Amino acid sequence: MEKGSKTGLSRRLYEEFRSRIADGTYVAGAVVPSTRALAVERGLSRATVSLVYEQLAADGFIETFPGAASRVVTGAAPATLVTKLSNPINEQAAASFMLGLSAIGERISTMALADWSPARTGEIDFVYGPLAGSDFPSLNWMKAVRAVERQRGRRLEYEDPLGNPDLRRELQAHLSLTRGLVCSIDQLMIVNGSQQALDLCARLLTDPGDVVVVENPGYRMAHHVFEAYGAALQCVDVDNHGLVTDQLDGLGTVRLAYVTPTHQFPLGSFLPIARRRQLLDWAALRKVWIIEDDYDSEYRYAVRPEETLQSLDARGCVIHIGTFSKTLSPQLRLGYLVLPKPLIKIFAAAKRLTDRHTATGVQRALALLLETGGYNRHVRRIRRLQQARQNALVKALDMHLGGQVEVQGAASGLHLVVWFRSLPANVEQLLVEAALQRGVRVYPISSLFNPCRPSWEKRQLAGLVMGYALLEPETIEIGVRHVAEALFAVREMICQAR
Amino acid sequence: MEKGSKTGLSRRLYEEFRSRIADGTYVAGAVVPSTRALAVERGLSRATVSLVYEQLAADGFIETFPGAASRVVTGAAPATLVTKLSNPINEQAAASFMLGLSAIGERISTMALADWSPARTGEIDFVYGPLAGSDFPSLNWMKAVRAVERQRGRRLEYEDPLGNPDLRRELQAHLSLTRGLVCSIDQLMIVNGSQQALDLCARLLTDPGDVVVVENPGYRMAHHVFEAYGAALQCVDVDNHGLVTDQLDGLGTVRLAYVTPTHQFPLGSFLPIARRRQLLDWAALRKVWIIEDDYDSEYRYAVRPEETLQSLDARGCVIHIGTFSKTLSPQLRLGYLVLPKPLIKIFAAAKRLTDRHTATGVQRALALLLETGGYNRHVRRIRRLQQARQNALVKALDMHLGGQVEVQGAASGLHLVVWFRSLPANVEQLLVEAALQRGVRVYPISSLFNPCRPSWEKRQLAGLVMGYALLEPETIEIGVRHVAEALFAVREMICQAR
C-alpha cells in the first residue's frame, strides 16, 4: 500500500514530465527544477523526485550534470515510450532497464491500434470479420487434412517460400477462372493471410517518410501497417463510385497506393473502369506501386465482377492480394499475392527471412479442396447463405427503420453500411451504447475515417458498419428491432437535452 | 456443355468489347448496339447479349440508360493506348517500370542469401535442418488434429496475437519443467517458427546502423534478418566454451546480441555460467538486448541443461526463443518467444500487424499433444533415435577416418562438426565435390563464418557440418565411408598438384 502509493506518485510525476516534454512545454535545453525545489513544491520526498529524474535520464528525456542543473535533452520530444510495465519479474529493475525500441517499435507503440479482445458471448453481434463456425466445410476439410497427413513427405524440410507448389497451381487455375487474373504460377505467393501480404509490401516497397495513398474511409489495419514502417498516409476520399481518383493529380510524390477497387471497404462501391484507368495512368506517370486488396470478391451477389486492376495493369505496378479468411476461416491464416514478375525474387527472399514459408499442412489441404472442387461448392453454398443473411438484414432494416436509414453496399460482401438519416455523426457512440444496452453490438463507421470525415462528405450522419456473417436471419431481425429501439431512445435523449 | 459453350460465347463477346474500348475502336460516348440488334447480328440469344452488357456495365465500361441506348463510358479506354491483356505483363514494359524498392528491400536483394532449392533425391544427404518424415508422431498428431477439428469454435475470428491460450498454458508448464524457465503465460508468445521470432526482434529492437553482436561462426539465417533491417553485424569469436565473452568489453555501442548459449551453432559448445554472467553484466551495463536462441536443447544427450540466460536475467533484457522445428517438423512453422514483460504489448501489436496470429489449427493440435503427454513421449523416443544416429556417425568417423578428424559437438543436437586434421580450409570445397561424386552431400563449415575465419582460429582446417537426422545408421556408415574415399581422392589431387 505504502509502496504502491509511492510508485503512483513517482509514476505521475514521471508521466507529467514526459508529456510536458512531448507537448513542447519543456523545450530542448530547458533547465528542470532542482530535486530539492520540486520536492518542496510538490510535498514529495527528495528521494522520490531523484528517482523520477534518474528514470527520466535513463529514458533519455533529461541529461544530468554533476553539480549543475539537469536539462531537457535535444530531440527528447516527441516522447514515445511503451507504457511502463505493470508487473514484471523485477518491477523496479526492469522498469529502469527498459531498453529502447526501434523506430518501428516506437511507432507501433504509439499507434491508436485498438486492443485485440476475445469474443463476447450473449450478444447479437453485428461484427464484421468473423465467420460462423457452422459455415465451415468441416467434413470436406477434415477429409483433405486426413489425406494430406497420410502423405507426409520423406523429408520434412523448409518449403518454397513462395508457397506449396500444388496450392499455387490450383490457385492459379481458380483465380484465372473466377477472377480473370492473368498470371503465371511463379507470380503467385502464399502468405499468412492478407495481413502478411500488406506487411511484406510495406516493408519492401516503402521507406520512412514515403507518402502512401489510402482510401478514406478505409481498412485501418492496412493503414497501420504502412504507418508502422514510417509512411505518411495521404487520405483520398471515397464516394459512391469508390476512390475519387480526380484527387490523385493534386497529390505530390507518392510511393504506393492501397485500394479496394472491387468492393471498397467499408462503403462497398465498385470502382468503375474509367476511374481504374485514371488510377493506373496516374500510377504509371508518377511511378506509384498499387496494392489491390481483393478481400471479399467471392461475395458479389448481383453480376460478378470480372475486372481487376491487376488484369488492366500493363506496366507491372499492381500487386493483387487476396485471402481465404472470408470464405473459409480467418484462423487458417491463408492469403496470397499476385506479384509483378520483377518482384517475385525479392518477395520470396523476404518471406524466407520473415518466417521461411507458410505452414505446409493447411496449404496442402487447401490445394486438395480446390482440386476436388470442394472449395467451389463451398463458396457457392456459403454465398447463398450470406445472401440470405443480407436479405434478412435489408428486409429488417426496411421494416423497422425504413425511411430513417440509407443502406449502402448491398451488392456484395459480408457487411452493409447503414446511415441514419436524421442522426448526426457526433451521437453515433450514443447509438452504439443504447444498442448494447439492448444486447446488440454494432460498430460505428466513424472509426474507419482517417483522420476524420472529409469536408465534402455531405452526409455528416451517424453510420454503422453491420456485418451479418455470424447471424441467422431470425436473429438479424431481432437485432435490427433492438437497433430501432436504440435509435428511438437516442432521439428521446437528444430531444430532452434541447 | 450447353451452358459451358454459352459462357464461352458471352466471354468472347465481353472480351471483344473490352479490347475494342481499350484500343480506341469504341470511343467514349459511343453508342453500343441495342441488345436486339447485336443478338440478331451475332446469332446469339438476346438474353446472352443482355448478360454481357450487364457485366460491361457492372465493370464500368458502358453506361445504360432506361429507354435509351447504352454508351461507352468516358475514361474507359486507357489514356495511353497500351495493348495487352492476353499476355499478362508485357515483360518489356514491366522491366522498364520496375519501381523502387525500400531500403530494406534493397538490402535483401543484395544479400548473399543462398537460394532456396527443393530436396534432392538419390543422395546420402548429411544436411542439417530437415527431419525424417518417418520420425514424425503421425498417429498422435492425427488424433490431436481430428479432436481439434471436431471442436471448431462458434465464431471463427482472429485469435490473440500472442497465441492460442491453451497452447501457451501447456507450453509454460512444459518449459518450466524441461527448461527451468520462469515466466508467466503472458510472457509467452507463439510465432511461425523461430525465424519469425528473430524477424520481430530485429524489427522492434534495432534501427538501421545499430550494431548487433553475433557469434562467429554462427547461424546465418539469423544474421541475415538483422542485416535486412540495416544492422551492422559485429562478429565475436567462438571457442570450445562458446562465445568469447572477453571480447565484448572492447566493443563500442551495441544494441543487441544474438547468441546460442545452450548449444552453440554450429560448434556445439555450452556457454559456462561465468561467461553467461559476464554476458549479462555487459548487457546490463551497456543496455544491450540479448536474444537467446534455444533451438535444439531437447537433444542434449549427456547432462540436460538447466540454466538459461532467461532464468539468470534479473533486468529483463533477455528474449528467449525456441522452436518445434527440431522435434516435430519445420513445416509446422511453430516457435515461441519468452518476452520480458515490458515488451509483451509491443510484440503482440507487431505480430498482429504482421499476420494477426499464428494459424489456430496447428496451435491447438500441439496444445493437445502437450496436454496428453504425447509430445513428451515423442521427444523421448526421437531423442533415442537421434542419439543412435549420432553414435553411428561417431563410430563410422572413427572407423573410416579415425586419427584424421576431430569431432566437435557430440554432447547434443542433430549435427556434428568434423574437422579434417591435415586438410587446409581452402580445399574444403574440393572435399565437398569429391563426396558428391560418390553420392554423398556434405556441407562446408566455412559458409557459417562471417565474414571469414577469425585470425585467432588456429585450426585453419577443412571442416564439415554433418547433420544426421535424415539418415539411418546403416546409411550413415556408407556415407562416411564415401567421405573417407573422397578425402583420399582430395589428398591425391593435392599431392599431384605439388
PDB file of C-alpha atoms in Angstrom, chain B residues 143-280:
ATOM      1  CA  LYS B 143      -5.552 -37.851 -33.357  1.00  0.00           C
ATOM      2  CA  ALA B 144      -4.947 -34.374 -31.985  1.00  0.00           C
ATOM      3  CA  VAL B 145      -5.834 -32.734 -35.295  1.00  0.00           C
ATOM      4  CA  ARG B 146      -9.054 -34.683 -35.511  1.00  0.00           C
ATOM      5  CA  ALA B 147     -10.031 -33.796 -31.952  1.00  0.00           C
ATOM      6  CA  VAL B 148      -9.349 -30.153 -32.693  1.00  0.00           C
ATOM      7  CA  GLU B 149     -11.342 -30.220 -35.911  1.00  0.00           C
ATOM      8  CA  ARG B 150     -14.321 -31.684 -34.098  1.00  0.00           C
ATOM      9  CA  GLN B 151     -14.355 -28.762 -31.684  1.00  0.00           C
ATOM     10  CA  ARG B 152     -14.433 -25.866 -34.080  1.00  0.00           C
ATOM     11  CA  GLY B 153     -15.485 -22.680 -32.331  1.00  0.00           C
ATOM     12  CA  ARG B 154     -18.805 -20.992 -32.962  1.00  0.00           C
ATOM     13  CA  ARG B 155     -17.022 -17.842 -34.025  1.00  0.00           C
ATOM     14  CA  LEU B 156     -14.119 -18.139 -36.432  1.00  0.00           C
ATOM     15  CA  GLU B 157     -12.319 -14.935 -35.615  1.00  0.00           C
ATOM     16  CA  TYR B 158      -8.851 -13.606 -35.115  1.00  0.00           C
ATOM     17  CA  GLU B 159      -7.193 -15.104 -32.092  1.00  0.00           C
ATOM     18  CA  ASP B 160      -4.969 -13.490 -29.517  1.00  0.00           C
ATOM     19  CA  PRO B 161      -1.838 -12.314 -31.361  1.00  0.00           C
ATOM     20  CA  LEU B 162       0.205 -13.790 -28.501  1.00  0.00           C
ATOM     21  CA  GLY B 163      -1.080 -17.216 -29.453  1.00  0.00           C
ATOM     22  CA  ASN B 164      -3.687 -19.773 -28.525  1.00  0.00           C
ATOM     23  CA  PRO B 165      -4.297 -19.681 -24.751  1.00  0.00           C
ATOM     24  CA  ASP B 166      -4.389 -23.478 -24.407  1.00  0.00           C
ATOM     25  CA  LEU B 167      -1.051 -23.850 -26.129  1.00  0.00           C
ATOM     26  CA  ARG B 168       0.541 -21.105 -24.081  1.00  0.00           C
ATOM     27  CA  ARG B 169      -0.698 -22.654 -20.850  1.00  0.00           C
ATOM     28  CA  GLU B 170       0.656 -26.087 -21.808  1.00  0.00           C
ATOM     29  CA  LEU B 171       3.891 -24.640 -23.103  1.00  0.00           C
ATOM     30  CA  GLN B 172       4.517 -22.669 -19.941  1.00  0.00           C
ATOM     31  CA  ALA B 173       4.177 -25.816 -17.847  1.00  0.00           C
ATOM     32  CA  HIS B 174       6.389 -27.691 -20.307  1.00  0.00           C
ATOM     33  CA  LEU B 175       9.149 -25.084 -20.410  1.00  0.00           C
ATOM     34  CA  SER B 176       9.103 -24.642 -16.683  1.00  0.00           C
ATOM     35  CA  LEU B 177       9.570 -28.391 -16.259  1.00  0.00           C
ATOM     36  CA  THR B 178      12.065 -29.108 -19.016  1.00  0.00           C
ATOM     37  CA  ARG B 179      13.986 -25.847 -19.221  1.00  0.00           C
ATOM     38  CA  GLY B 180      13.539 -24.268 -15.835  1.00  0.00           C
ATOM     39  CA  LEU B 181      12.135 -21.169 -17.452  1.00  0.00           C
ATOM     40  CA  VAL B 182      10.493 -18.787 -15.053  1.00  0.00           C
ATOM     41  CA  CYS B 183       7.811 -16.899 -16.866  1.00  0.00           C
ATOM     42  CA  SER B 184       4.132 -16.183 -16.748  1.00  0.00           C
ATOM     43  CA  ILE B 185       1.798 -17.307 -19.527  1.00  0.00           C
ATOM     44  CA  ASP B 186       1.585 -13.637 -20.548  1.00  0.00           C
ATOM     45  CA  GLN B 187       5.236 -13.615 -21.449  1.00  0.00           C
ATOM     46  CA  LEU B 188       4.864 -16.482 -23.897  1.00  0.00           C
ATOM     47  CA  MET B 189       4.166 -15.690 -27.496  1.00  0.00           C
ATOM     48  CA  ILE B 190       3.602 -18.211 -30.283  1.00  0.00           C
ATOM     49  CA  VAL B 191       5.120 -17.425 -33.653  1.00  0.00           C
ATOM     50  CA  ASN B 192       5.666 -19.058 -37.035  1.00  0.00           C
ATOM     51  CA  GLY B 193       8.922 -20.749 -36.130  1.00  0.00           C
ATOM     52  CA  SER B 194      11.949 -19.108 -34.570  1.00  0.00           C
ATOM     53  CA  GLN B 195      12.581 -17.285 -37.832  1.00  0.00           C
ATOM     54  CA  GLN B 196       9.574 -15.082 -37.178  1.00  0.00           C
ATOM     55  CA  ALA B 197      10.740 -14.535 -33.615  1.00  0.00           C
ATOM     56  CA  LEU B 198      14.017 -13.223 -34.994  1.00  0.00           C
ATOM     57  CA  ASP B 199      12.232 -11.058 -37.525  1.00  0.00           C
ATOM     58  CA  LEU B 200      10.060  -9.448 -34.858  1.00  0.00           C
ATOM     59  CA  CYS B 201      13.062  -8.843 -32.594  1.00  0.00           C
ATOM     60  CA  ALA B 202      15.089  -7.283 -35.389  1.00  0.00           C
ATOM     61  CA  ARG B 203      12.209  -5.089 -36.428  1.00  0.00           C
ATOM     62  CA  LEU B 204      11.193  -3.905 -32.982  1.00  0.00           C
ATOM     63  CA  LEU B 205      14.563  -3.609 -31.313  1.00  0.00           C
ATOM     64  CA  THR B 206      17.068  -2.489 -33.927  1.00  0.00           C
ATOM     65  CA  ASP B 207      17.390   0.530 -36.164  1.00  0.00           C
ATOM     66  CA  PRO B 208      19.469   0.877 -39.330  1.00  0.00           C
ATOM     67  CA  GLY B 209      23.094   1.376 -38.387  1.00  0.00           C
ATOM     68  CA  ASP B 210      22.782  -0.291 -34.997  1.00  0.00           C
ATOM     69  CA  VAL B 211      25.477  -2.754 -34.049  1.00  0.00           C
ATOM     70  CA  VAL B 212      24.301  -6.326 -33.470  1.00  0.00           C
ATOM     71  CA  VAL B 213      26.704  -8.802 -31.918  1.00  0.00           C
ATOM     72  CA  VAL B 214      26.653 -12.270 -33.469  1.00  0.00           C
ATOM     73  CA  GLU B 215      28.681 -15.413 -32.976  1.00  0.00           C
ATOM     74  CA  ASN B 216      31.372 -16.372 -35.471  1.00  0.00           C
ATOM     75  CA  PRO B 217      30.759 -18.950 -36.780  1.00  0.00           C
ATOM     76  CA  GLY B 218      27.019 -18.725 -36.348  1.00  0.00           C
ATOM     77  CA  TYR B 219      23.528 -19.139 -37.669  1.00  0.00           C
ATOM     78  CA  ARG B 220      23.465 -17.148 -40.888  1.00  0.00           C
ATOM     79  CA  MET B 221      19.680 -17.033 -41.306  1.00  0.00           C
ATOM     80  CA  ALA B 222      19.525 -15.059 -38.076  1.00  0.00           C
ATOM     81  CA  HIS B 223      22.311 -12.729 -39.143  1.00  0.00           C
ATOM     82  CA  HIS B 224      20.589 -12.027 -42.439  1.00  0.00           C
ATOM     83  CA  VAL B 225      17.448 -10.889 -40.644  1.00  0.00           C
ATOM     84  CA  PHE B 226      19.357  -8.243 -38.727  1.00  0.00           C
ATOM     85  CA  GLU B 227      21.200  -7.199 -41.867  1.00  0.00           C
ATOM     86  CA  ALA B 228      17.887  -6.817 -43.688  1.00  0.00           C
ATOM     87  CA  TYR B 229      16.801  -4.216 -41.149  1.00  0.00           C
ATOM     88  CA  GLY B 230      20.082  -2.394 -41.594  1.00  0.00           C
ATOM     89  CA  ALA B 231      22.070  -3.579 -38.600  1.00  0.00           C
ATOM     90  CA  ALA B 232      25.856  -3.684 -38.722  1.00  0.00           C
ATOM     91  CA  LEU B 233      26.987  -7.114 -37.616  1.00  0.00           C
ATOM     92  CA  GLN B 234      29.789  -7.271 -35.082  1.00  0.00           C
ATOM     93  CA  CYS B 235      31.226 -10.756 -35.015  1.00  0.00           C
ATOM     94  CA  VAL B 236      32.549 -12.196 -31.775  1.00  0.00           C
ATOM     95  CA  ASP B 237      34.602 -15.365 -31.878  1.00  0.00           C
ATOM     96  CA  VAL B 238      33.523 -18.718 -30.564  1.00  0.00           C
ATOM     97  CA  ASP B 239      35.858 -21.184 -28.892  1.00  0.00           C
ATOM     98  CA  ASN B 240      35.339 -24.523 -27.182  1.00  0.00           C
ATOM     99  CA  HIS B 241      33.329 -22.811 -24.461  1.00  0.00           C
ATOM    100  CA  GLY B 242      31.111 -20.831 -26.762  1.00  0.00           C
ATOM    101  CA  LEU B 243      31.088 -17.080 -27.211  1.00  0.00           C
ATOM    102  CA  VAL B 244      34.397 -15.490 -26.203  1.00  0.00           C
ATOM    103  CA  THR B 245      32.812 -13.019 -23.811  1.00  0.00           C
ATOM    104  CA  ASP B 246      36.139 -11.350 -23.081  1.00  0.00           C
ATOM    105  CA  GLN B 247      35.847  -9.714 -26.469  1.00  0.00           C
ATOM    106  CA  LEU B 248      32.627  -7.917 -25.513  1.00  0.00           C
ATOM    107  CA  ASP B 249      34.168  -5.124 -23.446  1.00  0.00           C
ATOM    108  CA  GLY B 250      36.240  -3.989 -26.381  1.00  0.00           C
ATOM    109  CA  LEU B 251      33.200  -3.300 -28.491  1.00  0.00           C
ATOM    110  CA  GLY B 252      31.609   0.107 -28.772  1.00  0.00           C
ATOM    111  CA  THR B 253      27.917   0.809 -28.567  1.00  0.00           C
ATOM    112  CA  VAL B 254      25.883  -2.318 -29.196  1.00  0.00           C
ATOM    113  CA  ARG B 255      22.101  -2.567 -29.496  1.00  0.00           C
ATOM    114  CA  LEU B 256      21.534  -6.296 -29.435  1.00  0.00           C
ATOM    115  CA  ALA B 257      23.382  -9.591 -29.168  1.00  0.00           C
ATOM    116  CA  TYR B 258      22.191 -12.815 -30.768  1.00  0.00           C
ATOM    117  CA  VAL B 259      23.549 -15.921 -29.058  1.00  0.00           C
ATOM    118  CA  THR B 260      23.055 -19.699 -28.875  1.00  0.00           C
ATOM    119  CA  PRO B 261      24.359 -20.375 -25.347  1.00  0.00           C
ATOM    120  CA  THR B 262      22.909 -23.840 -24.788  1.00  0.00           C
ATOM    121  CA  HIS B 263      24.297 -25.381 -27.934  1.00  0.00           C
ATOM    122  CA  GLN B 264      26.353 -23.008 -29.952  1.00  0.00           C
ATOM    123  CA  PHE B 265      25.519 -23.253 -33.606  1.00  0.00           C
ATOM    124  CA  PRO B 266      27.432 -24.796 -35.284  1.00  0.00           C
ATOM    125  CA  LEU B 267      30.283 -25.638 -32.891  1.00  0.00           C
ATOM    126  CA  GLY B 268      28.093 -27.213 -30.245  1.00  0.00           C
ATOM    127  CA  SER B 269      29.599 -25.735 -27.080  1.00  0.00           C
ATOM    128  CA  PHE B 270      27.651 -24.904 -23.915  1.00  0.00           C
ATOM    129  CA  LEU B 271      28.339 -21.433 -22.571  1.00  0.00           C
ATOM    130  CA  PRO B 272      29.582 -21.800 -18.977  1.00  0.00           C
ATOM    131  CA  ILE B 273      27.935 -19.868 -16.195  1.00  0.00           C
ATOM    132  CA  ALA B 274      30.857 -17.469 -15.738  1.00  0.00           C
ATOM    133  CA  ARG B 275      30.593 -16.413 -19.359  1.00  0.00           C
ATOM    134  CA  ARG B 276      26.813 -16.171 -19.008  1.00  0.00           C
ATOM    135  CA  ARG B 277      27.194 -13.767 -16.112  1.00  0.00           C
ATOM    136  CA  GLN B 278      29.813 -11.820 -17.985  1.00  0.00           C
ATOM    137  CA  LEU B 279      27.469 -11.559 -20.970  1.00  0.00           C
ATOM    138  CA  LEU B 280      24.522 -10.467 -18.818  1.00  0.00           C
TER     139      LEU B 280
END
